[in-house]
């Protein structure tokens, strides 16, 4: 918090860039040193020179405290072993199979809203952020675990259920821990009872899911669609863990049970949380920009309420621009880190870097950089992607990072978001609940969360 003094981290870093130039130093939590690189040519250089800019050391050590040996914490041969199993799970072919379940879950949320609107047409929804998280978690439970996390049950919809609450606590406390040195954060997490309780709840849930999957008979496995992440992960379980553990990393095959649990935990935190907040931001922006909302609806005009085909959804050009603008206007993650493995000079700013330097790339700074955008970057204006900013600088909007360690779930997230947004826009119009209730603002955690969302929901 020292760095941002409670402000949105992107705005703080933009202010630093305006004051100190394209490259400056930051101390996270006042102690952890990083070099913030903002020049667009330098950012491109970092992401395209993967052999010398490795996954950030700090990132690895801090994530290791909670995710131990999951993909995000690995480099070298161990990363390759995990990536060989995990990356294929997120291929487009697997993702598209989830279309119907995403629509079904969204319809469930729409039904809940409908009953509220029926009883009070002027009702202002103040719990949109929680509801979007519940929707995202429900979808993620089916996609990842073939399991009903029950976050869309009527009793849960307006509040956080036990798992949602545990996830929120887990992420909150983890976010506090990553801004302090490793040795202290380990101690802090070990003795933080809220964190320990949250971790137990999440692990119990993941263990139940694993056991359910492992109890399935051969016949059941043959019958079910082998598309859920857990089904594929369970088939990658090592047959003889003890023997496998003795081998050098290069010869190891498959994943141990603990590694699978850690990957699942990572998927839950990295996947469900982020996507839920993007839906909430979308709803907030629609309530503030009725012109944009009307234009999306006009594009859907021939498909009022029917279930559209994936091809029809993919052909919605304006909707695609709106989603890209939501990601550009407020990148959900503040940025990413890389560690330099040799000395190097940045081509744009000419700054000399040394082996071992920790680089931080702030996504927000790029989205507001006038060198990258022809239309005023401070405007929320989806049409930019059809007009003057159509061929914008490649690295000007990178909400999923870049290079060899960019987000593995981005195709899934984009697809899921598009399907949800289409379904919402087919049925409802979001209205502004007024300057106080719908005041916006941010809560800065691992992801940037909308603070005050208050919207009316009118069924078309
Ligand atoms: C709106 C949704 C999402 C956003 C904005 C997002 C953003 C990011 C960002 C910025 C990174 C770091 C990339 C880099 O260092 O260059 C990342 C990494 C990662 N994301 Fe996502 N993500 C989203 C959804 C997902 C989903 C759905 C999953 C899968 C379940 C996922 C899994 C991961 C994993 C495993 C990594 C680590 C990759 C590695 O270390 O190689 N994310 N994500």
Short mmCIF file of C-alpha atoms and ligand atoms in Angstrom, two decimals:
data_model
loop_
_atom_site.label_atom_id
_atom_site.label_comp_id
_atom_site.label_asym_id
_atom_site.label_seq_id
_atom_site.Cartn_x
_atom_site.Cartn_y
_atom_site.Cartn_z
CA UNK A 1 0.00 0.00 0.00
CA UNK A 2 3.00 2.28 0.48
CA UNK A 3 3.41 2.43 -3.28
CA UNK A 4 -0.16 3.39 -4.06
CA UNK A 5 -1.40 4.85 -0.74
CA UNK A 6 -4.67 3.01 -1.31
CA UNK A 7 -5.14 4.33 -4.86
CA UNK A 8 -5.63 2.24 -7.97
CA UNK A 9 -2.13 0.91 -8.65
CA UNK A 10 -2.31 1.70 -12.39
CA UNK A 11 -3.03 5.38 -11.75
CA UNK A 12 -0.18 5.60 -9.25
CA UNK A 13 2.27 4.09 -11.74
CA UNK A 14 1.03 6.39 -14.52
CA UNK A 15 1.69 9.35 -12.27
CA UNK A 16 5.21 8.05 -11.60
CA UNK A 17 5.80 7.69 -15.36
CA UNK A 18 4.65 11.29 -15.92
CA UNK A 19 7.05 12.45 -13.19
CA UNK A 20 10.10 10.20 -13.65
CA UNK A 21 9.95 9.09 -17.30
CA UNK A 22 9.54 5.71 -19.00
CA UNK A 23 11.77 3.70 -16.63
CA UNK A 24 11.75 4.11 -12.86
CA UNK A 25 12.28 2.09 -9.71
CA UNK A 26 9.60 0.99 -7.28
CA UNK A 27 9.74 -0.65 -3.87
CA UNK A 28 6.70 -2.86 -3.29
CA UNK A 29 5.62 -2.59 0.33
CA UNK A 30 8.62 -0.28 0.71
CA UNK A 31 11.05 -3.23 0.49
CA UNK A 32 10.80 -5.30 -2.69
CA UNK A 33 12.70 -3.61 -5.49
CA UNK A 34 11.54 -3.66 -9.12
CA UNK A 35 12.26 -1.62 -12.27
CA UNK A 36 9.08 -0.43 -13.90
CA UNK A 37 9.40 -0.42 -17.71
CA UNK A 38 6.78 1.67 -19.56
CA UNK A 39 8.26 2.52 -22.96
CA UNK A 40 6.20 0.49 -25.51
CA UNK A 41 9.33 -0.51 -27.51
CA UNK A 42 11.00 -1.69 -24.30
CA UNK A 43 7.91 -3.70 -23.35
CA UNK A 44 7.93 -5.37 -26.76
CA UNK A 45 11.66 -6.09 -26.30
CA UNK A 46 11.07 -7.75 -22.91
CA UNK A 47 8.24 -9.97 -24.15
CA UNK A 48 9.95 -11.01 -27.38
CA UNK A 49 13.30 -11.85 -25.75
CA UNK A 50 11.99 -14.77 -23.73
CA UNK A 51 15.42 -16.43 -23.52
CA UNK A 52 16.76 -13.58 -21.35
CA UNK A 53 13.58 -12.33 -19.61
CA UNK A 54 12.35 -15.27 -17.50
CA UNK A 55 9.29 -15.50 -15.24
CA UNK A 56 9.91 -12.96 -12.41
CA UNK A 57 11.92 -14.37 -9.46
CA UNK A 58 9.84 -12.43 -6.99
CA UNK A 59 6.67 -13.66 -8.66
CA UNK A 60 7.92 -17.25 -8.42
CA UNK A 61 9.02 -17.11 -4.78
CA UNK A 62 5.91 -15.30 -3.59
CA UNK A 63 3.50 -17.58 -5.46
CA UNK A 64 5.40 -20.65 -4.25
CA UNK A 65 4.34 -19.90 -0.66
CA UNK A 66 0.74 -20.66 -1.55
CA UNK A 67 0.73 -22.62 -4.82
CA UNK A 68 3.95 -24.56 -4.04
CA UNK A 69 4.81 -26.19 -7.37
CA UNK A 70 1.96 -25.17 -9.64
CA UNK A 71 2.74 -24.02 -13.19
CA UNK A 72 3.04 -20.30 -12.34
CA UNK A 73 5.88 -20.99 -9.87
CA UNK A 74 8.02 -23.08 -12.19
CA UNK A 75 10.74 -22.38 -14.70
CA UNK A 76 13.02 -24.71 -16.74
CA UNK A 77 12.33 -28.45 -17.06
CA UNK A 78 9.74 -28.50 -14.27
CA UNK A 79 7.75 -25.78 -16.05
CA UNK A 80 7.96 -27.85 -19.26
CA UNK A 81 6.60 -30.99 -17.52
CA UNK A 82 3.64 -29.07 -16.07
CA UNK A 83 3.02 -27.07 -19.24
CA UNK A 84 2.99 -30.23 -21.40
CA UNK A 85 0.03 -31.51 -19.36
CA UNK A 86 -1.79 -28.25 -18.65
CA UNK A 87 -1.57 -26.18 -21.83
CA UNK A 88 -3.49 -28.73 -23.99
CA UNK A 89 -6.39 -28.54 -21.50
CA UNK A 90 -7.04 -24.96 -22.58
CA UNK A 91 -7.11 -25.58 -26.34
CA UNK A 92 -9.96 -24.00 -28.24
CA UNK A 93 -11.54 -27.35 -29.15
CA UNK A 94 -11.99 -28.22 -25.46
CA UNK A 95 -13.24 -24.76 -24.56
CA UNK A 96 -16.06 -24.64 -27.13
CA UNK A 97 -17.65 -27.77 -25.63
CA UNK A 98 -18.60 -25.64 -22.63
CA UNK A 99 -20.91 -23.33 -24.55
CA UNK A 100 -24.24 -24.77 -23.34
CA UNK A 101 -23.27 -24.88 -19.70
CA UNK A 102 -22.14 -21.22 -19.77
CA UNK A 103 -25.53 -20.22 -21.23
CA UNK A 104 -27.42 -22.39 -18.72
CA UNK A 105 -25.61 -20.85 -15.74
CA UNK A 106 -26.19 -17.32 -17.09
CA UNK A 107 -29.90 -18.13 -17.52
CA UNK A 108 -30.01 -19.20 -13.88
CA UNK A 109 -28.68 -15.80 -12.83
CA UNK A 110 -31.17 -14.08 -15.16
CA UNK A 111 -34.01 -16.04 -13.49
CA UNK A 112 -32.90 -14.77 -10.09
CA UNK A 113 -32.86 -11.19 -11.38
CA UNK A 114 -36.27 -11.64 -13.02
CA UNK A 115 -37.93 -12.61 -9.75
CA UNK A 116 -36.43 -9.51 -8.07
CA UNK A 117 -37.60 -7.21 -10.91
CA UNK A 118 -41.08 -8.80 -10.89
CA UNK A 119 -41.56 -7.97 -7.23
CA UNK A 120 -40.01 -4.48 -7.47
CA UNK A 121 -39.36 -3.01 -10.96
CA UNK A 122 -37.28 -0.14 -9.46
CA UNK A 123 -35.02 -2.44 -7.47
CA UNK A 124 -31.36 -1.32 -7.49
CA UNK A 125 -28.94 -4.25 -7.38
CA UNK A 126 -26.06 -3.48 -5.05
CA UNK A 127 -24.56 -6.96 -4.98
CA UNK A 128 -23.57 -7.25 -8.64
CA UNK A 129 -19.92 -7.96 -7.85
CA UNK A 130 -20.76 -10.93 -5.60
CA UNK A 131 -23.35 -12.20 -8.08
CA UNK A 132 -20.87 -12.05 -10.96
CA UNK A 133 -18.33 -13.92 -8.89
CA UNK A 134 -20.93 -16.55 -8.05
CA UNK A 135 -21.75 -16.91 -11.75
CA UNK A 136 -18.11 -17.19 -12.69
CA UNK A 137 -17.43 -19.76 -9.95
CA UNK A 138 -20.46 -21.85 -10.90
CA UNK A 139 -19.32 -21.97 -14.55
CA UNK A 140 -15.77 -22.66 -13.53
CA UNK A 141 -16.86 -25.50 -11.24
CA UNK A 142 -18.50 -27.30 -14.15
CA UNK A 143 -15.75 -26.57 -16.67
CA UNK A 144 -12.84 -27.34 -14.44
CA UNK A 145 -14.23 -29.93 -12.05
CA UNK A 146 -17.40 -31.29 -13.60
CA UNK A 147 -18.82 -30.33 -10.18
CA UNK A 148 -21.71 -28.15 -8.99
CA UNK A 149 -20.20 -25.59 -6.60
CA UNK A 150 -23.81 -24.42 -5.93
CA UNK A 151 -22.93 -20.73 -5.97
CA UNK A 152 -26.03 -19.99 -8.06
CA UNK A 153 -28.49 -21.56 -5.65
CA UNK A 154 -31.20 -19.10 -4.59
CA UNK A 155 -29.91 -19.12 -1.01
CA UNK A 156 -26.41 -18.15 -2.17
CA UNK A 157 -26.93 -15.77 -5.04
CA UNK A 158 -26.97 -12.48 -3.16
CA UNK A 159 -24.12 -13.34 -0.88
CA UNK A 160 -20.88 -15.23 -0.84
CA UNK A 161 -21.24 -18.95 -0.16
CA UNK A 162 -18.64 -20.71 1.99
CA UNK A 163 -16.29 -21.38 -0.92
CA UNK A 164 -16.62 -17.87 -2.41
CA UNK A 165 -15.92 -16.36 1.00
CA UNK A 166 -12.91 -18.63 1.51
CA UNK A 167 -11.55 -17.72 -1.94
CA UNK A 168 -11.99 -14.00 -1.24
CA UNK A 169 -10.18 -14.32 2.11
CA UNK A 170 -7.44 -16.42 0.55
CA UNK A 171 -6.79 -13.90 -2.25
CA UNK A 172 -7.04 -10.84 0.05
CA UNK A 173 -4.51 -12.15 2.52
CA UNK A 174 -2.24 -13.50 -0.20
CA UNK A 175 -2.28 -10.03 -1.82
CA UNK A 176 -1.13 -8.50 1.49
CA UNK A 177 1.58 -11.15 1.79
CA UNK A 178 3.16 -10.62 -1.64
CA UNK A 179 4.13 -7.06 -0.83
CA UNK A 180 6.37 -8.12 2.05
CA UNK A 181 9.65 -10.09 1.88
CA UNK A 182 9.36 -13.83 1.46
CA UNK A 183 10.61 -14.87 4.90
CA UNK A 184 8.12 -12.58 6.65
CA UNK A 185 5.19 -13.45 4.37
CA UNK A 186 5.69 -17.20 5.05
CA UNK A 187 5.47 -16.52 8.79
CA UNK A 188 2.55 -14.12 8.31
CA UNK A 189 0.51 -16.66 6.33
CA UNK A 190 1.33 -19.51 8.70
CA UNK A 191 -0.02 -17.54 11.65
CA UNK A 192 -2.95 -15.84 9.97
CA UNK A 193 -5.98 -17.80 11.15
CA UNK A 194 -8.33 -16.30 8.49
CA UNK A 195 -5.92 -17.44 5.76
CA UNK A 196 -5.50 -20.91 7.31
CA UNK A 197 -9.29 -21.36 7.64
CA UNK A 198 -9.80 -20.26 4.03
CA UNK A 199 -7.11 -22.63 2.80
CA UNK A 200 -8.65 -25.57 4.68
CA UNK A 201 -12.10 -24.86 3.19
CA UNK A 202 -10.71 -24.64 -0.35
CA UNK A 203 -8.53 -27.74 -0.01
CA UNK A 204 -11.41 -29.76 1.47
CA UNK A 205 -13.48 -28.81 -1.56
CA UNK A 206 -10.68 -29.69 -4.00
CA UNK A 207 -10.02 -33.01 -2.26
CA UNK A 208 -13.73 -33.89 -2.45
CA UNK A 209 -13.70 -33.10 -6.16
CA UNK A 210 -10.58 -35.23 -6.71
CA UNK A 211 -12.07 -38.13 -4.78
CA UNK A 212 -15.34 -37.93 -6.72
CA UNK A 213 -13.34 -38.08 -9.95
CA UNK A 214 -11.15 -40.96 -8.77
CA UNK A 215 -14.19 -42.98 -7.57
CA UNK A 216 -15.60 -43.07 -11.10
CA UNK A 217 -15.70 -46.52 -12.66
CA UNK A 218 -14.16 -47.24 -16.07
CA UNK A 219 -17.68 -47.36 -17.53
CA UNK A 220 -18.59 -43.96 -16.06
CA UNK A 221 -15.35 -42.49 -17.38
CA UNK A 222 -15.99 -43.92 -20.84
CA UNK A 223 -19.52 -42.49 -20.80
CA UNK A 224 -18.72 -38.96 -19.64
CA UNK A 225 -17.31 -36.32 -21.94
CA UNK A 226 -13.61 -36.15 -21.11
CA UNK A 227 -13.55 -32.41 -21.39
CA UNK A 228 -13.35 -31.23 -17.77
CA UNK A 229 -9.91 -30.14 -16.60
CA UNK A 230 -10.05 -32.47 -13.59
CA UNK A 231 -10.76 -35.51 -15.76
CA UNK A 232 -7.66 -34.83 -17.84
CA UNK A 233 -5.56 -33.99 -14.79
CA UNK A 234 -6.55 -37.21 -13.02
CA UNK A 235 -5.42 -39.22 -16.03
CA UNK A 236 -2.01 -37.50 -15.72
CA UNK A 237 -1.55 -38.67 -12.08
CA UNK A 238 1.71 -40.52 -11.52
CA UNK A 239 1.20 -44.27 -10.93
CA UNK A 240 4.18 -44.59 -8.57
CA UNK A 241 4.81 -41.22 -6.93
CA UNK A 242 7.69 -42.41 -4.74
CA UNK A 243 9.60 -43.81 -7.66
CA UNK A 244 8.89 -40.75 -9.82
CA UNK A 245 10.15 -38.43 -7.05
CA UNK A 246 13.58 -40.11 -7.15
CA UNK A 247 14.08 -39.37 -10.87
CA UNK A 248 15.88 -36.28 -12.17
CA UNK A 249 13.37 -33.62 -13.30
CA UNK A 250 14.05 -34.19 -17.03
CA UNK A 251 12.95 -37.83 -16.75
CA UNK A 252 9.83 -37.29 -14.63
CA UNK A 253 6.42 -37.92 -16.18
CA UNK A 254 2.92 -36.91 -15.06
CA UNK A 255 1.91 -34.97 -11.93
CA UNK A 256 1.77 -36.02 -8.28
CA UNK A 257 -1.50 -35.70 -6.34
CA UNK A 258 -0.19 -32.63 -4.47
CA UNK A 259 0.82 -31.03 -7.78
CA UNK A 260 -2.66 -31.62 -9.20
CA UNK A 261 -4.30 -30.06 -6.11
CA UNK A 262 -1.99 -27.04 -6.40
CA UNK A 263 -2.82 -26.63 -10.10
CA UNK A 264 -6.53 -26.75 -9.28
CA UNK A 265 -6.08 -24.14 -6.57
CA UNK A 266 -4.22 -21.94 -9.04
CA UNK A 267 -6.98 -22.36 -11.67
CA UNK A 268 -9.60 -21.37 -9.10
CA UNK A 269 -7.79 -18.22 -8.04
CA UNK A 270 -6.42 -17.21 -11.46
CA UNK A 271 -9.51 -18.16 -13.44
CA UNK A 272 -12.74 -17.73 -11.56
CA UNK A 273 -11.90 -14.56 -9.61
CA UNK A 274 -10.66 -12.51 -12.55
CA UNK A 275 -13.45 -13.44 -14.95
CA UNK A 276 -16.15 -12.61 -12.39
CA UNK A 277 -14.78 -9.11 -11.87
CA UNK A 278 -14.65 -8.44 -15.62
CA UNK A 279 -18.39 -9.23 -15.90
CA UNK A 280 -19.05 -6.80 -13.03
CA UNK A 281 -17.00 -4.11 -14.80
CA UNK A 282 -18.91 -4.76 -18.02
CA UNK A 283 -22.26 -4.26 -16.23
CA UNK A 284 -20.99 -1.08 -14.60
CA UNK A 285 -19.78 0.34 -17.93
CA UNK A 286 -23.08 -0.52 -19.64
CA UNK A 287 -25.00 1.32 -16.93
CA UNK A 288 -22.80 4.38 -17.55
CA UNK A 289 -22.72 4.20 -21.36
CA UNK A 290 -26.30 3.54 -22.57
CA UNK A 291 -25.24 4.44 -26.15
CA UNK A 292 -22.81 1.49 -26.17
CA UNK A 293 -25.39 -0.82 -24.64
CA UNK A 294 -27.98 0.14 -27.27
CA UNK A 295 -25.46 -0.50 -30.02
CA UNK A 296 -24.69 -4.02 -28.75
CA UNK A 297 -28.41 -4.73 -28.67
CA UNK A 298 -28.82 -3.41 -32.21
CA UNK A 299 -26.11 -5.83 -33.36
CA UNK A 300 -28.07 -8.67 -31.72
CA UNK A 301 -31.37 -7.50 -33.19
CA UNK A 302 -32.18 -10.65 -35.21
CA UNK A 303 -31.37 -12.87 -32.27
CA UNK A 304 -33.54 -11.48 -29.50
CA UNK A 305 -33.78 -14.42 -27.14
CA UNK A 306 -32.78 -17.54 -29.04
CA UNK A 307 -29.63 -19.50 -28.26
CA UNK A 308 -27.14 -18.27 -30.83
CA UNK A 309 -24.58 -20.52 -32.47
CA UNK A 310 -20.91 -20.10 -31.61
CA UNK A 311 -20.31 -18.89 -35.18
CA UNK A 312 -22.98 -16.20 -34.75
CA UNK A 313 -21.40 -15.05 -31.50
CA UNK A 314 -17.93 -14.96 -33.04
CA UNK A 315 -19.27 -12.78 -35.88
CA UNK A 316 -20.41 -9.98 -33.51
CA UNK A 317 -17.87 -7.31 -34.36
CA UNK A 318 -19.11 -4.48 -32.14
CA UNK A 319 -19.48 -6.76 -29.11
CA UNK A 320 -15.88 -7.85 -29.61
CA UNK A 321 -14.79 -4.18 -29.64
CA UNK A 322 -16.69 -3.52 -26.39
CA UNK A 323 -15.02 -6.44 -24.62
CA UNK A 324 -11.62 -5.29 -25.86
CA UNK A 325 -12.39 -1.77 -24.61
CA UNK A 326 -13.42 -3.08 -21.16
CA UNK A 327 -10.06 -4.90 -20.97
CA UNK A 328 -8.18 -1.84 -22.24
CA UNK A 329 -9.94 0.71 -20.08
CA UNK A 330 -9.29 -1.27 -16.90
CA UNK A 331 -6.87 -4.18 -17.22
CA UNK A 332 -7.94 -6.60 -14.45
CA UNK A 333 -4.33 -7.40 -13.48
CA UNK A 334 -2.04 -4.45 -12.76
CA UNK A 335 0.91 -5.98 -14.59
CA UNK A 336 3.49 -8.72 -14.63
CA UNK A 337 7.14 -9.31 -13.79
CA UNK A 338 10.21 -10.76 -15.50
CA UNK A 339 13.77 -11.38 -14.28
CA UNK A 340 16.73 -10.63 -16.53
CA UNK A 341 19.18 -13.54 -16.88
CA UNK A 342 22.05 -11.52 -18.51
CA UNK A 343 22.98 -7.82 -18.78
CA UNK A 344 20.86 -6.04 -21.40
CA UNK A 345 20.15 -2.54 -22.72
CA UNK A 346 16.52 -1.49 -23.33
CA UNK A 347 16.19 -0.28 -26.95
CA UNK A 348 13.50 2.41 -26.43
CA UNK A 349 14.76 4.26 -23.36
CA UNK A 350 18.43 3.22 -23.73
CA UNK A 351 18.54 2.20 -20.03
CA UNK A 352 21.24 -0.36 -19.12
CA UNK A 353 19.92 -3.26 -17.04
CA UNK A 354 21.92 -5.82 -15.08
CA UNK A 355 21.59 -9.60 -14.74
CA UNK A 356 19.12 -10.37 -11.95
CA UNK A 357 17.14 -7.13 -12.32
CA UNK A 358 13.41 -7.55 -11.64
CA UNK A 359 11.26 -5.88 -14.28
CA UNK A 360 7.66 -4.80 -13.70
CA UNK A 361 5.43 -4.07 -16.70
CA UNK A 362 2.37 -2.00 -15.87
CA UNK A 363 -0.49 -2.83 -18.26
CA UNK A 364 -2.43 0.32 -17.37
CA UNK A 365 0.42 2.68 -18.37
CA UNK A 366 0.39 1.20 -21.89
CA UNK A 367 -3.37 1.57 -22.20
CA UNK A 368 -3.07 5.29 -21.43
CA UNK A 369 0.08 5.98 -23.52
CA UNK A 370 -0.70 8.61 -26.17
CA UNK A 371 2.14 7.20 -28.32
CA UNK A 372 0.12 3.99 -28.74
CA UNK A 373 -3.39 5.38 -29.32
CA UNK A 374 -4.70 7.86 -31.90
CA UNK A 375 -8.04 8.40 -30.13
CA UNK A 376 -7.81 9.87 -26.60
CA UNK A 377 -6.92 6.83 -24.45
CA UNK A 378 -8.78 8.23 -21.43
CA UNK A 379 -12.11 7.82 -23.25
CA UNK A 380 -14.23 4.67 -23.01
CA UNK A 381 -14.84 4.34 -26.73
CA UNK A 382 -15.17 0.80 -28.20
CA UNK A 383 -15.40 2.18 -31.76
CA UNK A 384 -11.66 2.95 -31.56
CA UNK A 385 -11.01 -0.70 -32.53
CA UNK A 386 -13.03 -0.28 -35.75
CA UNK A 387 -11.53 3.08 -36.64
CA UNK A 388 -8.31 4.95 -36.08
CA UNK A 389 -6.99 2.60 -33.40
CA UNK A 390 -7.78 -0.55 -35.38
CA UNK A 391 -4.08 -1.21 -36.01
CA UNK A 392 -2.93 -0.06 -32.58
CA UNK A 393 0.52 -0.89 -31.27
CA UNK A 394 0.61 -4.65 -30.54
CA UNK A 395 1.62 -4.29 -26.90
CA UNK A 396 -0.63 -1.32 -26.10
CA UNK A 397 -3.37 -3.49 -24.59
CA UNK A 398 -2.13 -6.73 -23.02
CA UNK A 399 -4.54 -7.67 -20.23
CA UNK A 400 -3.30 -11.28 -20.37
CA UNK A 401 0.40 -10.41 -20.41
CA UNK A 402 2.77 -11.31 -23.19
CA UNK A 403 5.52 -13.63 -24.39
CA UNK A 404 6.04 -17.22 -23.30
CA UNK A 405 4.45 -16.80 -19.86
CA UNK A 406 1.27 -15.05 -20.94
CA UNK A 407 -2.04 -16.24 -19.48
CA UNK A 408 -2.87 -19.85 -20.38
CA UNK A 409 -6.59 -19.30 -19.72
CA UNK A 410 -7.13 -16.30 -21.98
CA UNK A 411 -9.07 -18.11 -24.73
CA UNK A 412 -11.33 -19.66 -22.12
CA UNK A 413 -11.84 -16.30 -20.36
CA UNK A 414 -12.59 -14.44 -23.60
CA UNK A 415 -15.00 -17.11 -24.82
CA UNK A 416 -16.78 -17.34 -21.48
CA UNK A 417 -17.12 -13.56 -21.24
CA UNK A 418 -18.48 -13.24 -24.77
CA UNK A 419 -21.10 -15.93 -24.23
CA UNK A 420 -22.21 -14.41 -20.89
CA UNK A 421 -22.35 -10.87 -22.27
CA UNK A 422 -24.40 -11.93 -25.30
CA UNK A 423 -26.86 -13.77 -23.09
CA UNK A 424 -27.20 -10.80 -20.71
CA UNK A 425 -27.63 -8.33 -23.56
CA UNK A 426 -30.27 -10.56 -25.21
CA UNK A 427 -32.45 -10.22 -22.13
CA UNK A 428 -31.76 -7.15 -20.01
CA UNK A 429 -30.78 -3.48 -20.00
CA UNK A 430 -28.65 -2.18 -17.15
CA UNK A 431 -29.57 1.26 -15.81
CA UNK A 432 -27.56 3.70 -13.72
CA UNK A 433 -28.64 3.51 -10.06
CA UNK A 434 -27.52 7.10 -9.39
CA UNK A 435 -24.33 8.97 -8.51
CA UNK A 436 -24.09 7.58 -4.99
CA UNK A 437 -25.11 3.96 -5.40
CA UNK A 438 -23.36 3.58 -8.76
CA UNK A 439 -20.32 5.69 -7.94
CA UNK A 440 -17.73 3.25 -9.34
CA UNK A 441 -14.22 3.49 -7.92
CA UNK A 442 -11.78 0.67 -7.37
CA UNK A 443 -10.75 -1.83 -4.77
CA UNK A 444 -7.15 -2.74 -5.51
CA UNK A 445 -6.38 -6.36 -4.76
CA UNK A 446 -4.72 -8.98 -6.99
CA UNK A 447 -7.38 -7.91 -9.49
CA UNK A 448 -8.94 -4.47 -9.76
CA UNK A 449 -12.48 -4.77 -8.39
CA UNK A 450 -15.34 -2.29 -8.92
CA UNK A 451 -16.17 -0.62 -5.60
CA UNK A 452 -19.68 0.84 -5.85
CA UNK A 453 -21.94 -0.76 -8.44
CA UNK A 454 -25.67 -0.03 -8.15
CA UNK A 455 -27.74 -0.83 -11.24
CA UNK A 456 -31.34 -1.38 -12.23
CA UNK A 457 -32.04 -4.44 -14.37
CA UNK A 458 -34.87 -4.07 -16.86
CA UNK A 459 -36.03 -7.12 -18.82
CA UNK A 460 -36.45 -6.25 -22.51
C1 LIG B 1 -10.26 -12.17 -17.33
C2 LIG B 1 -9.59 -13.21 -17.05
C3 LIG B 1 -8.10 -13.31 -16.87
C4 LIG B 1 -7.12 -12.34 -16.84
C5 LIG B 1 -7.28 -10.85 -17.00
C6 LIG B 1 -5.85 -13.02 -16.64
C7 LIG B 1 -4.61 -12.37 -16.58
C8 LIG B 1 -3.40 -13.03 -16.45
C9 LIG B 1 -2.11 -12.38 -16.47
C10 LIG B 1 -1.88 -10.90 -16.65
C11 LIG B 1 -1.16 -13.33 -16.29
C12 LIG B 1 0.36 -13.12 -16.26
C13 LIG B 1 0.88 -13.18 -17.70
C14 LIG B 1 2.31 -12.78 -17.90
O1 LIG B 1 3.10 -12.88 -16.96
O2 LIG B 1 2.68 -12.38 -19.02
C15 LIG B 1 -1.85 -14.60 -16.16
C16 LIG B 1 -1.22 -15.81 -15.96
C17 LIG B 1 -1.89 -16.98 -15.75
N1 LIG B 1 -3.26 -17.19 -15.86
FE1 LIG B 1 -4.65 -15.80 -16.31
N2 LIG B 1 -6.08 -14.36 -16.54
C18 LIG B 1 -7.43 -14.59 -16.69
C19 LIG B 1 -8.08 -15.81 -16.70
C20 LIG B 1 -7.47 -17.01 -16.48
C21 LIG B 1 -8.13 -18.30 -16.52
C22 LIG B 1 -9.59 -18.53 -16.87
C23 LIG B 1 -7.18 -19.23 -16.18
C24 LIG B 1 -7.32 -20.72 -16.08
C25 LIG B 1 -8.01 -21.37 -15.35
C26 LIG B 1 -5.93 -18.53 -15.96
C27 LIG B 1 -4.75 -19.13 -15.59
C28 LIG B 1 -3.52 -18.50 -15.58
C29 LIG B 1 -2.26 -19.19 -15.27
C30 LIG B 1 -2.11 -20.66 -14.89
C31 LIG B 1 -1.24 -18.24 -15.40
C32 LIG B 1 0.27 -18.47 -15.19
C33 LIG B 1 0.92 -18.77 -16.55
C34 LIG B 1 2.42 -19.01 -16.44
O3 LIG B 1 3.01 -18.76 -15.42
O4 LIG B 1 3.01 -19.45 -17.44
N3 LIG B 1 -6.14 -17.19 -16.15
N4 LIG B 1 -3.22 -14.39 -16.26
#
